[in-house]
Coordinates of C-alpha atoms and ligand atoms in Angstrom, one line a residue:
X68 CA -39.1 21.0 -48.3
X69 CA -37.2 18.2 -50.1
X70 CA -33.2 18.4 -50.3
X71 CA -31.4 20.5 -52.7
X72 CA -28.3 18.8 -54.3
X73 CA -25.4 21.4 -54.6
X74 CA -22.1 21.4 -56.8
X75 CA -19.6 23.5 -55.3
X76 CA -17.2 24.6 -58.4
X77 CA -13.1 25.7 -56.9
X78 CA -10.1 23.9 -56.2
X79 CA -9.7 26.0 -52.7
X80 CA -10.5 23.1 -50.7
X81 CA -11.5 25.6 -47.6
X82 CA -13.8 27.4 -50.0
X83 CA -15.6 24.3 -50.4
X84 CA -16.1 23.6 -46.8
X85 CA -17.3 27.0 -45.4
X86 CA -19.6 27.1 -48.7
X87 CA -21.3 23.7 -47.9
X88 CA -21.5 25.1 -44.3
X89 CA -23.1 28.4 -45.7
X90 CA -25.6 26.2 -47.8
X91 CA -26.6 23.9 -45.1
X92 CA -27.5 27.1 -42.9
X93 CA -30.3 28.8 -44.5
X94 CA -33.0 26.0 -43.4
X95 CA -33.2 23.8 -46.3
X96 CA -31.7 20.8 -46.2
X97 CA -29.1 20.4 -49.1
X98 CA -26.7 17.9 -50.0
X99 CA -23.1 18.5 -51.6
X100 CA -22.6 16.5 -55.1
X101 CA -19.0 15.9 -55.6
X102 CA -18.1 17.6 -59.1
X103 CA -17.8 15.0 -61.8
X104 CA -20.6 12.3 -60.8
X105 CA -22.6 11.8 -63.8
X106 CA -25.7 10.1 -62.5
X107 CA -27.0 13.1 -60.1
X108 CA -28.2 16.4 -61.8
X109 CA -27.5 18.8 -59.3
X110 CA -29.9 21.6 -58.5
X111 CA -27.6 24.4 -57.9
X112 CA -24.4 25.2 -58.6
X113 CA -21.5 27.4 -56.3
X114 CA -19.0 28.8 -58.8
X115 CA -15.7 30.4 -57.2
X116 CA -14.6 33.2 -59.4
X117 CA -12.7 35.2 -56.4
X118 CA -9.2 34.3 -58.2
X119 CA -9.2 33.9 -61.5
X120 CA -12.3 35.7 -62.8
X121 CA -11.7 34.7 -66.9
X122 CA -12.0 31.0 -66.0
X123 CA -14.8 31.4 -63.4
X124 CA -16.4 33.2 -66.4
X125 CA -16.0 30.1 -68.7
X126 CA -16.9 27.4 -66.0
X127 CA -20.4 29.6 -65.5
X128 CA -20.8 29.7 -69.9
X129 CA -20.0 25.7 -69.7
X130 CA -22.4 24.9 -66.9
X131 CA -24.9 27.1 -68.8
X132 CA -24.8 25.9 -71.6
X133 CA -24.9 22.0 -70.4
X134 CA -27.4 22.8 -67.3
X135 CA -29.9 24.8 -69.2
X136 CA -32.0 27.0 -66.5
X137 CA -30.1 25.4 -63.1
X138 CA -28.9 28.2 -61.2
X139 CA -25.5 29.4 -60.6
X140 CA -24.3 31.5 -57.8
X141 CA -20.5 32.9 -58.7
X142 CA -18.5 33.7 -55.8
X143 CA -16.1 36.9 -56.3
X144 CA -13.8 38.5 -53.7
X145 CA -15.5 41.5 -54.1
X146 CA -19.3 43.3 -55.2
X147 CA -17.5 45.3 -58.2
X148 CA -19.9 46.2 -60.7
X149 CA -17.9 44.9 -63.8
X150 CA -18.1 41.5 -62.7
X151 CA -21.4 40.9 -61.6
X152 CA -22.3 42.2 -65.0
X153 CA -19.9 39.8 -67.0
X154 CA -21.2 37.0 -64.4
X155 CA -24.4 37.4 -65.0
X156 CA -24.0 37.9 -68.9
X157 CA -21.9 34.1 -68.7
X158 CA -25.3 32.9 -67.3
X159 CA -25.0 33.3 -63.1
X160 CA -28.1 33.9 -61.8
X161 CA -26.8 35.4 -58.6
X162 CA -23.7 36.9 -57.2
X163 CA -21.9 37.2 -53.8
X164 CA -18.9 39.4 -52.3
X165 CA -17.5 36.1 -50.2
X166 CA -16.9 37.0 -46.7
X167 CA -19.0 34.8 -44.7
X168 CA -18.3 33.6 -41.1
X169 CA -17.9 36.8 -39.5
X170 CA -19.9 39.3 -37.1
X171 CA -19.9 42.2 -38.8
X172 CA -22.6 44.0 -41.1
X173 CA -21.3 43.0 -44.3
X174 CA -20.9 39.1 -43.2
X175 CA -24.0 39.2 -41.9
X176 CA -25.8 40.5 -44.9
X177 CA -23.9 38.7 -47.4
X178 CA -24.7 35.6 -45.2
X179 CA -28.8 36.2 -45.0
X180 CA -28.8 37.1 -48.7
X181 CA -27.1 33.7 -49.9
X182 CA -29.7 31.8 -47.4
X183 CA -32.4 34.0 -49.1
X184 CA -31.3 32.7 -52.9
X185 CA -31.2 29.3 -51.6
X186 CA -34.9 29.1 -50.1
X187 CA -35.9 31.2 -53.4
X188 CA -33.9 27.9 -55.2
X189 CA -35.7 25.4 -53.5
X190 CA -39.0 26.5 -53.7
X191 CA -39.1 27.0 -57.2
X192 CA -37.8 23.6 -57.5
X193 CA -41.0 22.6 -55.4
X194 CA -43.4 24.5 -56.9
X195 CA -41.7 23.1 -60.4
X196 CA -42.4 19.4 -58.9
X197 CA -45.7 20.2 -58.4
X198 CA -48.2 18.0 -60.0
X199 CA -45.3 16.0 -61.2
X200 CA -43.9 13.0 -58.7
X201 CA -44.0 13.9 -55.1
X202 CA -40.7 15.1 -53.4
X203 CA -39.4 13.3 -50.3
X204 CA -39.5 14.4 -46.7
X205 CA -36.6 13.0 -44.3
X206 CA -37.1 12.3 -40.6
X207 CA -34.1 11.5 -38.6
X208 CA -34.8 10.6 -35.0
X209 CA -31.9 11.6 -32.5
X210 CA -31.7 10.3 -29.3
X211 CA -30.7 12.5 -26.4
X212 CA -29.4 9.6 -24.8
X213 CA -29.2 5.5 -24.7
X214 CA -32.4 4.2 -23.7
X215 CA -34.2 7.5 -24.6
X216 CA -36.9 5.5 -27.1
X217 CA -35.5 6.4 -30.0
X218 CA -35.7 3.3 -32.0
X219 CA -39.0 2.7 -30.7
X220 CA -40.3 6.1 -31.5
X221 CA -38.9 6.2 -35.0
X222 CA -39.8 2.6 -36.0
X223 CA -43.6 3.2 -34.8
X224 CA -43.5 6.5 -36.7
X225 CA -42.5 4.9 -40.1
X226 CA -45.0 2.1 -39.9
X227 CA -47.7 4.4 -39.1
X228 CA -46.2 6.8 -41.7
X229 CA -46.8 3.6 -44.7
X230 CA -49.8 2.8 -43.3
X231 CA -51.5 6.2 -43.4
X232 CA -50.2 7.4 -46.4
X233 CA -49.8 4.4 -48.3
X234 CA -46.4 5.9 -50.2
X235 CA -43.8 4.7 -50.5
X236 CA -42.1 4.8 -47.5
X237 CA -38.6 3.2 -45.7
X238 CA -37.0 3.4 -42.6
X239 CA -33.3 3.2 -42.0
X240 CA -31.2 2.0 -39.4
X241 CA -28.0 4.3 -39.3
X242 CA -26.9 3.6 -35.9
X243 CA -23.1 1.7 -36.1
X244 CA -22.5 -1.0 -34.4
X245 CA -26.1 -3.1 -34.3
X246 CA -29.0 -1.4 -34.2
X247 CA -32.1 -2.0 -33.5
X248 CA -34.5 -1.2 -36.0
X249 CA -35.1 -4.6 -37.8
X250 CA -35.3 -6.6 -34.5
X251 CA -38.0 -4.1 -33.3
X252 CA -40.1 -4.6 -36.9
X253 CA -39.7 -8.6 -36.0
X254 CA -37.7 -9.0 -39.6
X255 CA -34.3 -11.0 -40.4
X256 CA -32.6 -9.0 -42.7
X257 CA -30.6 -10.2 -45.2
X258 CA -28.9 -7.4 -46.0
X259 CA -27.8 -4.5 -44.6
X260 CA -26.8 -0.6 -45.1
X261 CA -23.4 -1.8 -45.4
X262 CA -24.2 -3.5 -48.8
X263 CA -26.1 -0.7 -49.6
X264 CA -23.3 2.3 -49.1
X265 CA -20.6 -0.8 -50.7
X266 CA -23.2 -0.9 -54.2
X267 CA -24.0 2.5 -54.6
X268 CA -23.3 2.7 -58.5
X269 CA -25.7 -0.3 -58.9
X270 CA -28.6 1.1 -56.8
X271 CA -31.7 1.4 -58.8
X272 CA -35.4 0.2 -57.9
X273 CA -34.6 -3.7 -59.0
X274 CA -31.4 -3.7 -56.5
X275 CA -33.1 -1.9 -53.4
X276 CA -35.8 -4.5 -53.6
X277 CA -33.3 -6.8 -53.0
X278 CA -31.4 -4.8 -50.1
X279 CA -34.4 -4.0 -48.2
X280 CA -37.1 -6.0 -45.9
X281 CA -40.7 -5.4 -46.3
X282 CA -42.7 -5.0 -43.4
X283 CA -46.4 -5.9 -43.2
X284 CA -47.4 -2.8 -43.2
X285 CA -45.8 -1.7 -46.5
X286 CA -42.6 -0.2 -44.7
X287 CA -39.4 -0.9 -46.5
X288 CA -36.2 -1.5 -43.9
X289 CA -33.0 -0.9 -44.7
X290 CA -31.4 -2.8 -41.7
X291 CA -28.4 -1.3 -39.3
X292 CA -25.4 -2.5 -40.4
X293 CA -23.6 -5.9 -38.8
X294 CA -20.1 -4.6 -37.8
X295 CA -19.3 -3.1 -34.5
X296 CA -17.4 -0.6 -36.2
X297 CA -19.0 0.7 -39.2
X298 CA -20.3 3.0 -40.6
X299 CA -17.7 5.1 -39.8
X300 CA -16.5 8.6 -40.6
X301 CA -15.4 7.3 -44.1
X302 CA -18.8 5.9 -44.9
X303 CA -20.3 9.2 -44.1
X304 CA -19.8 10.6 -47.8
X305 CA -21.6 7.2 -49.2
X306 CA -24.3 7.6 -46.8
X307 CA -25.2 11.3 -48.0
X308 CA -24.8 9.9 -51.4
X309 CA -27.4 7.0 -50.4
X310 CA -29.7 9.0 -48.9
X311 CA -30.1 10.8 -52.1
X312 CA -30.4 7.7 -54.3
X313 CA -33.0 7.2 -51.8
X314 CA -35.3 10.3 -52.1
X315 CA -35.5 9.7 -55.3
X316 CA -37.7 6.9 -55.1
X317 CA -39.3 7.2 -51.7
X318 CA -41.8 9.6 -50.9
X319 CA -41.0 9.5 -46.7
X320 CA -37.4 8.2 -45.4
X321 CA -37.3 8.0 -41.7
X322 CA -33.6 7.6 -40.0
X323 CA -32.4 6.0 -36.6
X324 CA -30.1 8.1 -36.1
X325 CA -28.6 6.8 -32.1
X326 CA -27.9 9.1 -29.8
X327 CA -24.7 10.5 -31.1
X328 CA -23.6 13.1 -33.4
X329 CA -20.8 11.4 -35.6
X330 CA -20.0 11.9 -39.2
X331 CA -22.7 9.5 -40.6
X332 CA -25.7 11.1 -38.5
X333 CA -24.1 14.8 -39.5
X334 CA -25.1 13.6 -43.2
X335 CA -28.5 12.5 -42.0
X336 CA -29.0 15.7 -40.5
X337 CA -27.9 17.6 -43.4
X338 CA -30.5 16.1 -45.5
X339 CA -33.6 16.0 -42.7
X340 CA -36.5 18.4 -43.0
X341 CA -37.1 17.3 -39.5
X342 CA -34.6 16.5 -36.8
X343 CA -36.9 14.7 -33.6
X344 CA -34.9 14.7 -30.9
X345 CA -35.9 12.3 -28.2
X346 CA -35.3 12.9 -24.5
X347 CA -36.9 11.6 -21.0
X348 CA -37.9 14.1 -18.5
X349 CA -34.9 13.6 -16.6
X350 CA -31.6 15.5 -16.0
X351 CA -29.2 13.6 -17.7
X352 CA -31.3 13.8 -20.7
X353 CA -32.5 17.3 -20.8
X354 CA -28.7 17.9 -20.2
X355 CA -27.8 15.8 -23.2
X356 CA -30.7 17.0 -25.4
X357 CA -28.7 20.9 -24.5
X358 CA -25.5 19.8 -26.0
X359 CA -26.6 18.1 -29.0
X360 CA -29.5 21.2 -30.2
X361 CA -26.3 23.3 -29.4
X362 CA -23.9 21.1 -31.5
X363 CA -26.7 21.3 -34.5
X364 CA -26.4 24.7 -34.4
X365 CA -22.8 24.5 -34.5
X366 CA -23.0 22.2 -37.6
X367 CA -25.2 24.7 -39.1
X368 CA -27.4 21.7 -39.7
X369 CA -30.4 24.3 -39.2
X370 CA -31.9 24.1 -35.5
X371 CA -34.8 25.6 -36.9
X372 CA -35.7 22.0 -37.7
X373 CA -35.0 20.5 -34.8
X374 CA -38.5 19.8 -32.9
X375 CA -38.3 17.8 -29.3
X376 CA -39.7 14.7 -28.7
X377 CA -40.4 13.5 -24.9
X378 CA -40.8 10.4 -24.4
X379 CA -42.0 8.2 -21.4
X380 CA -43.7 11.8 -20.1
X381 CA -45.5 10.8 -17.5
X382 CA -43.2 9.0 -15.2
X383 CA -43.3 10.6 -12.2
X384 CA -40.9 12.6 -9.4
X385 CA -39.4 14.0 -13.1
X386 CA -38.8 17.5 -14.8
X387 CA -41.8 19.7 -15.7
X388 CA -42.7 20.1 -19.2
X389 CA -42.7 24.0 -19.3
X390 CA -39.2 23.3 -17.0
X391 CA -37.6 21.5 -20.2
X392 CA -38.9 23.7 -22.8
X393 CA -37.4 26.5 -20.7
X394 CA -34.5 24.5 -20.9
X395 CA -34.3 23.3 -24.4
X396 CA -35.9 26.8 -25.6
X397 CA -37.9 24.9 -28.0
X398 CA -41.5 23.6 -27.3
X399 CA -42.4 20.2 -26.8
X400 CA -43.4 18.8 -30.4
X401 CA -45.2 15.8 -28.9
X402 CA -45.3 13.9 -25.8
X403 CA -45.5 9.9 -25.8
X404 CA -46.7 8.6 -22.6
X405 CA -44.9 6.3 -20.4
X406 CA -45.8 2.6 -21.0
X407 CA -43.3 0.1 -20.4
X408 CA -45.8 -2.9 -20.8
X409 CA -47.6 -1.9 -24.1
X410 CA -44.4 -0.8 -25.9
X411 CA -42.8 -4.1 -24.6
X412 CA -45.1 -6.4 -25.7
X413 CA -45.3 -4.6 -29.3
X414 CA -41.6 -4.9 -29.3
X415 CA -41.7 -9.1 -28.2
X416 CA -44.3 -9.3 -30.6
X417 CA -42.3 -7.6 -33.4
X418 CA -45.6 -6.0 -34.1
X419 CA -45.4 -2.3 -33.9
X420 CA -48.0 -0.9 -31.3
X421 CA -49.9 1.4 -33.8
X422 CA -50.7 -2.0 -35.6
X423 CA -51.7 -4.0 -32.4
X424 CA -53.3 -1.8 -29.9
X425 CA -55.8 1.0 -29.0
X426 CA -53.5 2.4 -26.3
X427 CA -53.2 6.0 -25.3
X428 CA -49.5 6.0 -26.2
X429 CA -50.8 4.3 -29.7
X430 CA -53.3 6.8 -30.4
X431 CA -50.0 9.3 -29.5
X432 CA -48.5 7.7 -32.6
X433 CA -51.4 7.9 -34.8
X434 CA -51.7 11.7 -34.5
X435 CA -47.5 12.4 -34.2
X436 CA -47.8 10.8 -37.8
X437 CA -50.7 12.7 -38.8
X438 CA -49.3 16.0 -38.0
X439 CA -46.8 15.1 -40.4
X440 CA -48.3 14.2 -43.4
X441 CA -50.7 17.0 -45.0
X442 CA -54.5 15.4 -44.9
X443 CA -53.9 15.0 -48.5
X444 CA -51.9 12.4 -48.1
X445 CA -53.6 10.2 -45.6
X446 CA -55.3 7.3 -47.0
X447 CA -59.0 6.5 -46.0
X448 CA -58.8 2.9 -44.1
X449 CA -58.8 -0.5 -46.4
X450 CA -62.7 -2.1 -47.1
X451 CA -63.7 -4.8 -44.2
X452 CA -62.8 -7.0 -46.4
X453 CA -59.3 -6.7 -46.2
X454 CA -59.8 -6.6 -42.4
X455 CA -58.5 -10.2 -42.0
X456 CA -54.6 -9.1 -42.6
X457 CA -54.4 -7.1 -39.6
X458 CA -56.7 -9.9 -37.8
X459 CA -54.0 -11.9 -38.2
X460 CA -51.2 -9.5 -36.7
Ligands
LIG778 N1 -42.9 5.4 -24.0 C1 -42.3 4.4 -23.4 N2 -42.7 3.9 -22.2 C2 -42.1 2.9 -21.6 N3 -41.0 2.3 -22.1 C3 -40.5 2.7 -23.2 C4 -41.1 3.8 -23.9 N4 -40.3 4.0 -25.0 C5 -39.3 3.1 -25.0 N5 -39.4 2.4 -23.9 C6 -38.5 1.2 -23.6 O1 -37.2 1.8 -23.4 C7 -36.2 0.9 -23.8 C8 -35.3 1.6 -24.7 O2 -36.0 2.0 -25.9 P1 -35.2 2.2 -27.3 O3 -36.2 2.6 -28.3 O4 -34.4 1.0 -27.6 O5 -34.3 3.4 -26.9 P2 -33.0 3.9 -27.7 O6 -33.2 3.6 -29.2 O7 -33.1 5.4 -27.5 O8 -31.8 3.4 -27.1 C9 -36.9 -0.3 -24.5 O9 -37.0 -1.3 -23.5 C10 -38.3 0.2 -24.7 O10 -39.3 -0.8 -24.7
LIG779 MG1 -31.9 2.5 -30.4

């Protein structure tokens, strides 16, 4: 389901931070739009009218009447009958009693019905981008540890994601301090996420071209950034804000997140349909992989989209499969095969292995991809004819 960019109206600062939290827990990934930012329509709207109900009642009228049929969810203190009806008559299409957080009925409720309107929210804004442009689907690849394969699974899904589908399609390199991502794809980038988070106001299709390498296999790379210490947590607000710039003109964004939870992968994981998270079968991993699907659910980042990734699993003397999904609690998604000699070479070669070889851990790759892309979207294979570009890889 693609994001849903929400405006939070209040000036209670804590209001706004447990009612991003509340929106980000339902299972659809939303982003928060800072009020005042002209260039991004938002798709919902929060309005707090616990303390001064009049001017609640004129912000929802206003963001009617300049909004037309976006919805609006007012917040009061309380359910009291008067004031749902003079919200709704302003033009709020729903209304809460605000007491989230807690373990008791009412929280609960109150909780599972504001999770309800935003699914309801987000799939009438799919089914209403039906037929029209296709919505964008985010992957972010989380690495239980370093070393885990998470560059190399993410990179090898993007190209294999272009190349089926044909859309498209870019992969991003969020990881601070150097990643990998470009080096793997056998690109020199000129430029880097850095100069895209620094030029976010100038960010349209003739200025990404620019930013981003193209691959051979149609994959746009939007390289990790050149400084040891950035992004940091003060980039993290420009990097939600890219990735929505983003998914409005690519159809499949696919993010390197590293193998830490920092402020900068929190906002890729607040806008992924899909969190992968790559482990090993080994202890140190499955350990890792524990505390970061339990620091997810913390974020309320929604852990129902987390799916596990294992990598390299057939080494041997390691961890069971049923063993780690006992210990994870989640099934394994997908299992890549251990091959330290075919990924390698791809990785000299700066060819990805779905483009060079007919390997079993290749053929893993080709059908990981497949399963996410609906058979739709999967383009049939280019005429012999065009055969000689790949020759040439
Ligand atoms: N399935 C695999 N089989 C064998 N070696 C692998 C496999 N996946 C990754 N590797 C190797 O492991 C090393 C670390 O991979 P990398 O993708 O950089 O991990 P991370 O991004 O998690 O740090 C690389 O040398 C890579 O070639
Ligand atoms: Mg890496």
């Amino acid at each position: 389901m693609a994001q849903l960019a929400a405006s939070i109206v209040s000036h209670d600062e804590e209001f706004k931070r447990q009612a991003s939290r509340l929106l980000r827990a339902g299972g659809v990934p939303v982003g928060i739009v800072e009020g005042g930012r002209d260039d991004v329509a938002p798709d919902l709207f929060v309005v707090d009218i616990r303390f001064d109900s009049s001017s609640g009642m004129a912000t929802i009228e206003r963001l009617r009447a300049s909004h037309g049929a976006v919805p609006i969810f007012a917040v009061a203190a309380a359910a009291e009958s008067d004031l749902i009806l003079q919200a709704m008559r302003a033009g709020a299409n729903e209304f809460f009693p605000w007491n989230p957080g807690g373990a008791d009925h009412g929280s609960r409720s109150m909780e599972e019905s504001f999770h309800g309107a935003v699914r309801r929210t987000a799939a009438k804004r799919e089914a209403s981008n039906a037929g029209g442009r296709q919505s964008c689907t985010t992957h972010v690849f989380l690495g239980a540890k370093g070393g885990a394969g998470t560059t190399t699974v993410a990179v090898n899904s993007a190209v294999e994601l272009a190349r089926l589908t044909k859309r498209p399609t870019i992969v991003i390199d969020l990881k601070p301090c150097l990643g990998e991502v470009a080096l793997f794809l056998g690109v020199r980038p000129r430029f880097t996420l850095l100069d895209a988070i620094e030029n976010l106001q100038r960010l349209d299709k003739d200025f990404l071209r620019e930013l981003v390498s193209r691959h051979k296999s149609g994959l746009d790379i939007l390289a990790g950034s050149d400084q040891f210490d950035r992004p940091t947590a003060t980039d993290a607000g420009a990097v939600e804000e890219l990735l929505r710039v983003l998914a409005r003109m690519y159809e499949h964004i696919v993010i390197d997140a590293g193998n830490t939870i920092n402020a900068c992968s929190v906002a890729a994981l607040y806008a992924a349909e899909t969190v992968f998270l790559v482990t090993n079968p080994d202890v140190p991993s499955i350990r890792n992989a524990q505390r970061l699907i339990e620091r997810v659910r913390q974020l309320g980042a929604g852990s129902e989209r987390v799916k596990i990734l294992l990598n390299r699993g057939s080494d041997q003397h390691l961890i069971a499969p049923k063993q780690i999904e006992t210990a994870l609690g989640y099934g394994i998604f997908q299992t890549f095969s251990s091959d330290y000699r075919t990924v390698s070479e791809a990785l000299n070669s700066g060819v990805p292995l779905t483009l060079s070889n007919h390997s079993e851990i290749a053929a893993q790759f080709g059908s990981f991809t497949r399963s996410l892309v609906g058979r739709a979207e999967v383009v049939k294979p280019e005429p012999e004819k065009r055969r000689p570009f790949l020759g040439l890889l």
